[in-house]
Coordinates of C-alpha atoms in Angstrom, one line a residue:
M1 CA -11.7 -28.2 55.1
S2 CA -13.0 -31.7 56.1
R3 CA -13.1 -30.5 59.7
F4 CA -15.2 -27.5 58.7
A5 CA -17.6 -29.7 56.8
S6 CA -18.0 -32.1 59.7
M7 CA -18.7 -29.2 62.0
I8 CA -21.4 -27.9 59.6
T9 CA -22.9 -31.4 59.4
L10 CA -23.0 -31.7 63.2
A11 CA -24.6 -28.3 63.4
V12 CA -27.3 -29.3 60.9
L13 CA -28.1 -32.5 62.8
C14 CA -28.3 -30.7 66.1
L15 CA -30.4 -28.0 64.7
A16 CA -32.8 -30.4 63.1
T17 CA -33.2 -32.2 66.4
A18 CA -33.8 -29.0 68.3
L19 CA -36.6 -27.8 65.9
T20 CA -39.0 -30.7 66.2
D21 CA -41.4 -28.8 68.4
D22 CA -43.7 -26.1 67.1
L23 CA -41.7 -23.1 68.3
R24 CA -44.5 -20.7 67.9
A25 CA -46.6 -22.5 70.5
E26 CA -44.6 -21.1 73.5
P27 CA -46.9 -18.4 75.0
S28 CA -44.5 -16.9 77.4
P29 CA -41.2 -15.0 76.9
A30 CA -38.4 -17.4 76.2
A31 CA -34.7 -17.7 75.3
E32 CA -32.8 -19.7 72.8
G33 CA -29.2 -20.8 73.6
R34 CA -26.5 -22.1 71.2
L35 CA -24.0 -24.5 72.7
P36 CA -20.5 -24.8 71.3
S37 CA -21.5 -28.0 69.5
G38 CA -24.2 -26.1 67.6
E39 CA -27.0 -27.7 69.5
M40 CA -29.9 -25.4 70.6
R41 CA -31.8 -25.2 73.8
R42 CA -35.0 -23.2 74.3
G43 CA -36.4 -22.2 77.6
T44 CA -36.2 -19.4 80.3
V45 CA -33.2 -17.7 81.8
R46 CA -33.2 -17.8 85.6
K47 CA -30.9 -16.4 88.2
S48 CA -31.5 -15.3 91.7
G49 CA -29.6 -13.7 94.5
L50 CA -29.1 -10.0 93.4
S51 CA -25.4 -10.3 94.2
T52 CA -22.2 -10.9 92.2
D53 CA -21.6 -14.2 94.0
G54 CA -25.2 -15.5 93.9
K55 CA -26.4 -18.7 92.2
P56 CA -25.1 -19.0 88.6
A57 CA -27.6 -18.2 85.9
S58 CA -29.1 -21.1 83.9
L59 CA -31.3 -21.8 80.9
D60 CA -34.1 -24.0 82.0
S61 CA -35.5 -26.0 79.1
A62 CA -37.4 -29.3 78.4
R63 CA -34.0 -31.0 78.3
G64 CA -32.9 -29.9 81.7
T65 CA -31.0 -27.0 83.3
D66 CA -27.8 -25.8 81.6
P67 CA -25.4 -23.1 83.1
L68 CA -25.7 -19.9 81.0
S69 CA -21.9 -19.8 80.9
S70 CA -21.9 -23.0 78.8
F71 CA -23.6 -21.3 75.8
R72 CA -21.8 -19.4 73.1
Q73 CA -24.8 -17.0 72.9
V74 CA -28.3 -16.7 74.2
T75 CA -31.0 -14.9 72.2
L76 CA -34.0 -13.5 74.0
L77 CA -37.4 -14.2 72.3
P78 CA -40.1 -11.9 73.7
G79 CA -41.4 -11.1 70.3
A80 CA -40.6 -8.1 68.0
R81 CA -38.1 -5.5 68.8
S82 CA -40.1 -3.0 70.8
V83 CA -37.7 0.0 70.6
R84 CA -37.6 1.5 67.1
L85 CA -35.1 4.1 66.1
R86 CA -37.1 6.8 64.3
S87 CA -34.4 9.4 64.0
Q88 CA -30.6 9.5 63.7
P89 CA -29.4 8.2 67.1
L90 CA -26.1 9.0 68.9
L91 CA -23.9 6.3 70.4
V92 CA -22.3 7.2 73.7
D93 CA -19.0 5.3 74.0
W94 CA -16.8 4.9 77.1
G95 CA -14.2 2.8 75.4
D96 CA -15.5 -0.7 75.7
A97 CA -17.4 -3.0 73.3
G98 CA -20.0 -0.5 72.1
G99 CA -22.1 1.9 74.1
L100 CA -25.7 3.2 74.6
L101 CA -27.9 4.8 72.0
T102 CA -29.7 8.1 72.7
R103 CA -31.4 10.8 70.6
S104 CA -29.9 13.7 72.5
L105 CA -27.6 14.4 75.4
A106 CA -26.2 17.3 77.5
I107 CA -22.6 17.8 78.7
D108 CA -21.4 20.3 81.3
N109 CA -18.1 20.8 83.1
A110 CA -18.5 17.6 85.1
L111 CA -21.3 15.4 83.8
V112 CA -22.8 13.8 80.8
R113 CA -26.6 13.3 80.9
F114 CA -28.9 11.4 78.5
Q115 CA -31.9 9.2 78.2
S116 CA -31.5 5.5 77.2
T117 CA -33.4 2.2 77.1
L118 CA -32.0 1.6 80.6
G119 CA -33.5 4.9 81.8
P120 CA -31.8 8.2 82.6
V121 CA -28.0 8.1 82.7
E122 CA -25.6 10.4 84.4
L123 CA -21.8 9.8 83.8
P124 CA -18.7 11.7 84.9
K125 CA -17.4 13.6 81.9
R126 CA -13.9 12.2 82.4
T127 CA -15.2 8.6 81.7
L128 CA -16.6 9.6 78.3
R129 CA -14.5 8.6 75.3
S130 CA -16.6 9.9 72.4
V131 CA -20.1 10.5 71.0
L132 CA -20.7 9.4 67.4
T133 CA -23.5 9.2 65.0
Y134 CA -24.7 5.6 64.9
F135 CA -25.5 5.4 61.2
K136 CA -22.7 7.8 60.2
G137 CA -24.8 9.2 57.4
E138 CA -28.3 10.4 56.4
V139 CA -31.4 8.1 56.7
T140 CA -32.6 8.1 53.1
L141 CA -35.5 5.8 53.6
E142 CA -37.3 4.7 56.8
D143 CA -40.3 2.4 56.4
P144 CA -42.0 0.8 59.5
F145 CA -44.4 -1.0 57.1
S146 CA -47.5 0.5 58.6
T147 CA -48.8 0.9 55.0
I148 CA -47.4 0.3 51.5
G149 CA -46.3 3.7 50.2
P150 CA -46.7 4.9 46.5
S151 CA -43.0 4.5 45.8
W152 CA -43.3 0.7 46.1
N153 CA -44.4 -1.6 43.3
R154 CA -46.1 -4.8 44.3
K155 CA -47.4 -8.0 42.8
G156 CA -49.3 -11.0 44.2
G157 CA -51.5 -9.3 46.8
V158 CA -48.7 -8.0 49.0
D159 CA -49.9 -5.7 51.8
V160 CA -49.1 -5.0 55.4
R161 CA -51.2 -6.4 58.3
T162 CA -51.1 -6.9 62.1
Q163 CA -48.4 -9.4 62.9
R164 CA -48.5 -12.0 65.6
Y165 CA -44.9 -11.9 67.0
G166 CA -44.9 -9.2 69.6
T167 CA -45.7 -5.5 70.2
P168 CA -45.4 -3.7 66.9
P169 CA -48.9 -3.3 65.3
S170 CA -48.0 -4.1 61.7
A171 CA -45.3 -5.6 59.4
L172 CA -44.9 -6.8 55.9
P173 CA -45.9 -10.5 55.4
L174 CA -44.9 -12.8 52.6
T175 CA -47.1 -15.9 52.6
V176 CA -47.9 -17.2 49.1
P177 CA -45.8 -18.0 46.1
G178 CA -45.0 -15.3 43.5
Q179 CA -45.4 -12.3 45.8
R180 CA -43.1 -9.3 45.1
L181 CA -42.5 -5.9 46.6
W182 CA -39.8 -3.7 44.9
R183 CA -38.6 -0.1 44.8
E184 CA -36.5 1.8 42.2
F185 CA -34.2 4.5 43.5
D186 CA -34.4 7.8 41.6
E187 CA -31.0 8.8 43.0
P188 CA -28.8 5.7 43.2
I189 CA -26.7 5.4 46.4
A190 CA -23.0 4.8 45.9
R191 CA -22.1 4.2 49.6
G192 CA -24.6 3.2 52.2
S193 CA -26.3 0.6 54.2
I194 CA -29.6 -1.4 54.0
R195 CA -31.0 -2.6 57.3
F196 CA -34.2 -4.5 58.0
L197 CA -35.7 -6.9 60.5
F198 CA -37.4 -10.3 59.7
F199 CA -39.0 -12.9 61.9
D200 CA -37.9 -16.6 61.6
D201 CA -39.9 -19.3 63.3
S202 CA -37.2 -21.8 61.9
R203 CA -39.7 -24.2 60.4
R204 CA -39.0 -25.7 57.0
F205 CA -41.3 -25.9 54.0
R206 CA -40.1 -28.0 51.1
H207 CA -39.5 -26.2 47.8
R208 CA -40.5 -22.8 49.3
R209 CA -38.2 -19.8 49.5
W210 CA -38.5 -16.1 50.2
Y211 CA -35.7 -13.7 49.3
V212 CA -34.2 -10.2 49.4
A213 CA -32.8 -9.1 46.0
V214 CA -30.5 -6.1 45.5
T215 CA -29.5 -4.5 42.2
F216 CA -26.5 -2.3 41.7
G217 CA -26.2 -0.1 38.5
S218 CA -28.3 -0.6 35.4
S219 CA -28.2 -4.4 35.3
P220 CA -31.6 -6.0 34.4
R221 CA -31.0 -8.6 37.1
P222 CA -30.1 -8.3 40.8
Q223 CA -26.5 -9.1 41.6
L224 CA -27.2 -10.0 45.3
R225 CA -29.8 -12.4 46.7
I226 CA -30.3 -13.4 50.3
E227 CA -32.5 -16.3 51.2
P228 CA -33.5 -16.5 54.9
G229 CA -36.0 -19.4 54.4
W230 CA -38.0 -21.6 54.2
D231 CA -36.6 -24.8 52.8
R232 CA -33.1 -24.4 54.3
D233 CA -31.4 -25.1 57.6
F234 CA -29.0 -22.1 57.0
Y235 CA -29.3 -18.5 56.0
T236 CA -27.7 -18.3 52.5
V237 CA -26.3 -15.6 50.2
S238 CA -25.7 -15.8 46.5
A239 CA -24.2 -13.2 44.1
G240 CA -23.2 -12.6 40.5
P241 CA -19.6 -12.3 39.3
L242 CA -19.6 -8.6 39.8
L243 CA -19.6 -8.9 43.6
E244 CA -17.1 -11.8 44.1
L245 CA -18.6 -12.5 47.5
E246 CA -17.2 -14.9 50.0
T247 CA -19.9 -16.4 52.3
Q248 CA -20.4 -18.5 55.3
A249 CA -23.4 -20.5 56.5
I250 CA -25.2 -19.5 59.7
P251 CA -27.8 -21.9 61.2
R252 CA -31.4 -20.6 61.3
T253 CA -32.7 -19.8 64.8
V254 CA -36.0 -18.5 66.2
G255 CA -36.8 -14.8 66.7
W256 CA -36.5 -11.4 65.1
K257 CA -33.2 -11.0 63.1
E258 CA -31.5 -7.9 61.7
I259 CA -29.7 -8.1 58.3
V260 CA -27.3 -5.2 57.5
I261 CA -25.8 -4.8 54.0
D262 CA -23.0 -2.3 54.1
F263 CA -21.7 -1.4 50.6
G264 CA -19.3 1.1 49.0
S265 CA -16.1 1.4 47.0
D266 CA -14.1 -0.2 49.8
G267 CA -16.1 -3.5 49.6
M268 CA -19.3 -5.1 51.0
V269 CA -20.1 -6.8 54.2
I270 CA -23.4 -8.5 55.1
T271 CA -24.1 -9.4 58.7
L272 CA -27.0 -11.1 60.5
D273 CA -27.3 -10.0 64.1
D274 CA -23.6 -9.0 64.1
Q275 CA -22.5 -12.4 62.6
L276 CA -20.6 -12.2 59.4
L277 CA -22.7 -13.7 56.6
A278 CA -20.9 -12.6 53.5
W279 CA -18.1 -10.2 52.4
R280 CA -16.5 -8.7 49.3
H281 CA -12.9 -7.6 49.2
R282 CA -12.4 -4.4 47.2
S283 CA -11.6 -5.4 43.6
K284 CA -13.9 -3.8 41.1
E285 CA -15.7 -0.5 41.6
L286 CA -19.2 -1.3 42.7
P287 CA -22.0 0.6 40.9
P288 CA -24.5 2.5 43.1
L289 CA -27.6 0.8 44.6
S290 CA -30.5 1.1 42.2
R291 CA -33.2 -1.4 43.3
L292 CA -34.4 -3.4 46.3
E293 CA -36.9 -6.3 46.2
F294 CA -38.6 -8.6 48.7
G295 CA -40.4 -11.6 47.3
T296 CA -41.2 -15.3 47.3
D297 CA -40.3 -17.8 44.6
D298 CA -42.9 -19.7 42.7
G299 CA -43.6 -23.1 44.2
P300 CA -46.2 -25.2 46.2
D301 CA -48.4 -23.2 48.5
D302 CA -48.4 -23.8 52.2
E303 CA -50.8 -21.8 54.5
D304 CA -48.4 -22.0 57.4
A305 CA -45.4 -20.5 55.6
E306 CA -44.9 -16.9 56.7
A307 CA -42.1 -14.3 56.4
W308 CA -42.5 -11.1 58.3
I309 CA -40.4 -8.0 57.4
D310 CA -40.2 -4.8 59.4
D311 CA -38.3 -1.6 60.1
L312 CA -36.5 -1.1 56.8
R313 CA -33.8 1.6 56.8
I314 CA -31.6 2.7 54.0
I315 CA -28.8 5.0 54.9
T316 CA -26.7 7.1 52.5
K317 CA -23.3 7.1 54.3
W318 CA -21.1 10.1 54.5
P319 CA -17.8 10.0 52.6
E320 CA -14.8 8.5 54.3
R321 CA -12.6 11.0 56.2
T322 CA -9.8 12.4 54.1
T323 CA -8.2 15.1 56.2
L324 CA -9.6 14.4 59.6
L325 CA -6.9 14.4 62.3
S326 CA -7.1 14.2 66.1
D327 CA -5.7 16.0 69.1
P328 CA -5.6 14.1 72.5
H329 CA -5.6 17.4 74.4
R330 CA -8.6 19.2 72.8
T331 CA -12.2 18.5 72.0
M332 CA -12.8 17.6 68.4
V333 CA -16.1 18.0 66.5
A334 CA -16.2 16.2 63.1
T335 CA -19.0 16.8 60.6
G336 CA -20.4 14.6 57.9
T337 CA -18.5 16.5 55.2
G338 CA -15.2 15.3 56.7
D339 CA -14.2 18.6 58.3
A340 CA -13.0 18.9 61.8
W341 CA -12.8 21.7 64.4
F342 CA -10.7 21.7 67.6
G343 CA -11.2 23.7 70.8
T344 CA -12.7 23.6 74.3
L345 CA -16.2 22.2 74.8
E346 CA -18.2 25.2 76.0
S347 CA -21.5 23.3 76.2
A348 CA -23.6 20.6 74.7
D349 CA -27.4 20.4 75.0
E350 CA -30.2 18.5 73.3
E351 CA -29.9 20.5 70.1
A352 CA -26.3 21.5 69.5
V353 CA -22.7 21.5 70.6
T354 CA -20.8 24.8 71.2
L355 CA -17.0 24.8 70.8
A356 CA -14.7 27.6 71.9
G357 CA -11.5 28.0 70.0
A358 CA -10.0 30.5 67.7
E359 CA -13.7 31.3 67.0
R360 CA -16.8 30.3 68.9
K361 CA -18.8 27.8 66.8
R362 CA -22.1 26.0 67.3
F363 CA -22.9 22.6 65.6
D364 CA -26.3 21.0 65.3
W365 CA -26.2 17.3 66.4
N366 CA -27.7 16.3 63.0
D367 CA -24.5 17.6 61.3
I368 CA -22.0 15.9 63.6
S369 CA -20.5 12.6 62.8
R370 CA -18.3 12.4 66.0
L371 CA -17.5 14.3 69.1
V372 CA -14.3 13.3 70.8
L373 CA -13.3 14.6 74.2
P374 CA -9.7 15.0 75.4
D375 CA -8.0 12.0 77.0
S376 CA -8.0 11.9 80.7
A377 CA -4.6 12.2 82.3
E378 CA -5.1 8.9 84.0
P379 CA -7.9 6.6 82.6
T380 CA -10.3 5.5 85.3
P381 CA -10.3 1.6 85.4
L382 CA -13.7 0.0 85.2
V383 CA -14.3 -3.2 87.1
W384 CA -16.9 -5.9 86.7
E385 CA -17.3 -8.8 89.0
G386 CA -19.5 -11.9 88.9
E387 CA -21.3 -13.4 85.9
I388 CA -20.1 -11.2 83.0
G389 CA -21.3 -11.1 79.4
L390 CA -21.9 -8.9 76.4
L391 CA -25.5 -7.7 76.5
R392 CA -27.2 -6.4 73.3
L393 CA -30.4 -4.4 73.6
R394 CA -33.1 -4.3 70.9
D395 CA -32.4 -0.6 70.1
G396 CA -28.8 -1.5 69.0
S397 CA -27.1 -0.6 72.2
R398 CA -24.5 -3.1 73.5
L399 CA -22.5 -3.1 76.8
I400 CA -20.6 -5.5 79.0
A401 CA -22.5 -6.1 82.2
T402 CA -22.8 -8.4 85.2
L403 CA -26.0 -10.5 85.4
L404 CA -27.5 -10.3 88.9
D405 CA -31.0 -11.6 88.5
A406 CA -33.3 -13.0 85.7
D407 CA -36.8 -14.4 85.4
E408 CA -39.6 -14.5 82.9
S409 CA -40.2 -10.7 82.9
S410 CA -36.9 -8.9 83.5
W411 CA -33.2 -9.0 84.1
T412 CA -31.2 -7.1 86.6
I413 CA -27.7 -6.1 85.6
D414 CA -24.8 -4.2 87.1
H415 CA -22.3 -1.9 85.4
P416 CA -19.4 0.0 86.8
L417 CA -20.6 3.3 85.4
L418 CA -24.4 2.8 85.0
G419 CA -24.9 1.0 88.3
R420 CA -27.6 -1.6 89.0
R421 CA -30.4 -1.6 86.4
T422 CA -33.5 -3.7 86.0
V423 CA -34.5 -4.1 82.3
A424 CA -37.8 -5.5 81.0
L425 CA -37.3 -8.6 78.8
E426 CA -38.9 -6.9 75.8
H427 CA -35.8 -4.6 75.6
L428 CA -33.2 -7.4 75.6
D429 CA -31.9 -8.9 72.4
S430 CA -29.1 -11.3 73.3
W431 CA -26.4 -12.3 75.9
K432 CA -22.9 -13.5 75.1
P433 CA -21.3 -15.1 78.1
L434 CA -17.7 -13.9 78.6
L435 CA -16.5 -15.2 82.0
V436 CA -17.4 -15.8 85.6
G437 CA -14.9 -13.8 87.6
R438 CA -13.5 -10.3 87.5
R439 CA -12.9 -8.0 84.5
T440 CA -10.9 -4.7 84.7
L441 CA -10.9 -2.3 81.7
F442 CA -7.6 -0.5 82.4
Y443 CA -7.0 1.2 79.1
P444 CA -10.3 2.4 77.6
R445 CA -8.7 4.8 75.1
S446 CA -7.3 4.1 71.6
F447 CA -3.6 4.0 70.7
H448 CA -2.2 4.2 67.1
L449 CA 1.0 2.3 66.6
G450 CA 2.8 3.3 63.4
E451 CA 4.4 6.2 61.6
K452 CA 1.7 7.3 59.0
V453 CA -1.5 9.3 59.3
V454 CA -4.5 6.9 58.9
T455 CA -7.7 8.9 58.5
S456 CA -9.9 5.9 59.1
F457 CA -8.6 5.4 62.7
D458 CA -10.1 7.0 65.8
R459 CA -6.6 8.4 66.3
P460 CA -5.3 9.2 62.8
V461 CA -2.0 10.6 64.0
P462 CA 0.5 8.0 65.2
D463 CA 1.1 7.8 69.0
G464 CA 4.4 6.0 68.7
S465 CA 6.0 2.7 67.8
R466 CA 5.1 0.8 70.9
L467 CA 2.2 0.8 73.4
R468 CA 3.0 0.6 77.1
A469 CA 0.3 0.1 79.7
S470 CA 0.1 -1.2 83.3
F471 CA -2.6 -3.0 85.2
Q472 CA -3.3 -4.2 88.7
H473 CA -3.4 -7.9 89.2
E474 CA -4.6 -9.9 92.2
A475 CA -2.8 -13.3 92.5
K476 CA -6.0 -15.4 92.7
P477 CA -6.5 -19.0 91.3
G478 CA -7.9 -19.0 87.8
T479 CA -6.9 -18.2 84.2
A480 CA -6.0 -14.6 83.4
W481 CA -6.8 -13.2 80.0
L482 CA -5.8 -10.0 78.2
T483 CA -8.6 -8.8 75.8
F484 CA -8.5 -5.9 73.3
R485 CA -9.9 -4.6 70.1
W486 CA -8.0 -3.3 67.1
N487 CA -8.1 -1.7 63.6
L488 CA -5.6 -2.3 60.7
K489 CA -4.7 0.2 58.0
D490 CA -6.1 -0.8 54.5
S491 CA -8.2 -3.6 56.0
P492 CA -11.2 -3.8 53.7
L493 CA -14.6 -3.0 55.1
S494 CA -15.6 -6.5 54.1
A495 CA -12.6 -8.5 55.3
P496 CA -12.9 -10.7 58.4
R497 CA -10.9 -9.2 61.3
M498 CA -7.3 -10.4 61.3
L499 CA -4.5 -9.5 63.7
P500 CA -1.3 -7.7 62.6
G501 CA 1.4 -10.0 61.6
N502 CA 4.5 -8.3 63.0
F503 CA 3.5 -7.3 66.5
G504 CA 4.4 -9.1 69.7
L505 CA 3.3 -8.9 73.3
W506 CA 5.6 -8.5 76.3
V507 CA 4.4 -8.8 79.9
N508 CA 6.7 -7.7 82.7
G509 CA 9.6 -7.7 80.2
Q510 CA 9.0 -11.3 79.0
S511 CA 8.1 -12.0 75.4
L512 CA 5.0 -14.1 74.9
G513 CA 5.3 -14.2 71.1
K514 CA 3.4 -13.0 68.0
L515 CA -0.2 -11.6 68.6
S516 CA -1.6 -13.5 65.6
S517 CA -0.4 -16.8 67.1
L518 CA -1.4 -16.0 70.7
A519 CA -4.9 -14.6 70.3
R520 CA -8.3 -16.2 70.0
V521 CA -10.6 -13.9 68.0
D522 CA -14.4 -13.8 68.5
D523 CA -16.8 -11.1 67.4
G524 CA -14.0 -8.6 66.9
L525 CA -12.5 -9.2 70.3
A526 CA -9.0 -10.7 70.8
R527 CA -8.3 -12.8 73.9
I528 CA -4.8 -13.9 75.0
A529 CA -4.2 -16.3 77.9
L530 CA -1.5 -14.9 80.2
P531 CA 0.7 -17.6 81.8
E532 CA 0.6 -17.5 85.6
Q533 CA 4.4 -17.4 85.8
V534 CA 4.8 -14.1 84.0
L535 CA 2.3 -12.3 86.4
H536 CA 2.8 -11.1 89.9
A537 CA 0.6 -9.5 92.5
G538 CA 0.4 -5.8 92.2
I539 CA 1.3 -3.6 89.3
N540 CA 2.2 -5.4 86.0
S541 CA 3.3 -3.9 82.7
L542 CA 2.7 -4.8 79.1
E543 CA 4.0 -3.7 75.7
F544 CA 2.8 -4.1 72.2
M545 CA 5.7 -3.5 69.7
P546 CA 7.1 -4.8 66.3
L547 CA 8.9 -8.1 66.4
V548 CA 11.2 -6.9 63.5
A549 CA 12.6 -3.4 63.8
G550 CA 11.7 -1.2 60.8
D551 CA 8.8 -3.4 59.8
L552 CA 6.0 -1.2 61.3
E553 CA 2.4 -1.9 60.4
E554 CA -0.2 0.7 61.1
V555 CA -2.5 -0.7 63.8
E556 CA -4.8 0.9 66.4
F557 CA -5.5 -0.9 69.7
S558 CA -8.3 0.0 72.1
G559 CA -10.2 -1.2 75.1
L560 CA -7.4 -3.2 76.9
A561 CA -8.9 -5.3 79.7
L562 CA -7.7 -8.0 82.2
E563 CA -10.1 -10.9 82.9
L564 CA -9.6 -13.3 85.7
E565 CA -11.8 -16.4 85.8
S566 CA -12.9 -17.6 89.2
R567 CA -14.0 -21.0 88.0
E568 CA -11.9 -23.6 86.4
D569 CA -14.8 -24.8 84.2
A570 CA -15.7 -21.4 82.9
T571 CA -15.6 -21.1 79.1
P572 CA -13.2 -18.4 77.8

């Protein structure tokens, strides 16, 4: 605990030093990088060469030039998010760390075609893992704050106006003490999600706070309060005894942020730009959402204190699946009601999916929660090479890509399926460096180890008691890493991701030990260093299986990849 406290103290000191400049004074697009120590750098990302072995990318700031690979994450700051999702989007997934969002797509016998922020995309059908509804429910409320609608109550002169931080024409500002904007829900929401954006310029104003307050049930007071600013160095969450929240502090940084509050009978999780801010383990039944409020506390006035809020979305989520199974040999269409149909995909266009089976059936995309295609006989390995990282786009898409070129206006990336793409800076959200070297996704599908049906898994029916896979390895100098993602049965929605306790890893017949002891976990991705002596050039084999016979946990693995770093000083 003392070590954690000292880390927090160090982060506060570093952050305070980094925020001495007026961060709004920078007129050109910029980036903000967070070093492992917690210290921040602000400047411009640069890389030239348009090749995988070109000059390494760097962040040029007033304090010098730092390699991009030395940062834990780099956030792009061109202003407000320019791509706004005005309808229920679809997430196209090829089995690795996310996917691209689109509003419609077409599938024929050979190809998948759709429009994305990266432009038109055409993929071989055999590379597609699934298409799922991004929000997994119905958008109950969507407010871009172009005006204040009649369903809102307000106090203290609250109104929308043109905002200064980028392209959207308007947003909701909170600027003076005692302002409030709140909404009562005629039909309370038992299971859903609250999403909104806010802009933080990271400046501090003593004794001033703005907040988001959420009420569940008929309580006269809100049970949840989030305070993004202004008199704090960290984003904070407080809650009443009903919620029993566990929280962690996240340092404030410059730019547009997204807060997501997922709630339901299986718990609660609050994230800020995919970082875990607070969580609630399932204990007491949570009453439905009944009220939402944005406001400022009473306190001294300060003309420079501003909080900008935009793009509010409230989603009523579909019920958890109760009878949904899977079939690796047939196409599955699942609907929001929890029903599933199996058959052969006859066609998919911008409006609907047609499935041929015992009976021919047509499904509107708005009614579909997931479309899963049959497994390929042999998954096609995907290979990245060069400066590799996890790229998040401002529309919510995320993909692992190779960074080829970067300047003040755009980035050029490469992807094994999407090819080379040049993306305007206004569409980029953040970059998380993974490695400099080579990455091979050799097992993009999911595999369910266990013996029971788990309806919350992508593959509810067990595939067996051990997972066997093989991968090609080139005996080059550098550290080799195995990476993967996983799901556990009965893991609460709100619990931090933990690895199964009774599974081990074998490589080429040699036991490496327990997964939970071997792996480093970051952002839902497990990474295991593979000792050089257990690998050989050519085809290598691996197995996940229980360490103790008969003690079989239900766990689902997916997205197995091999990473080989080409530089000794690269950060894993």
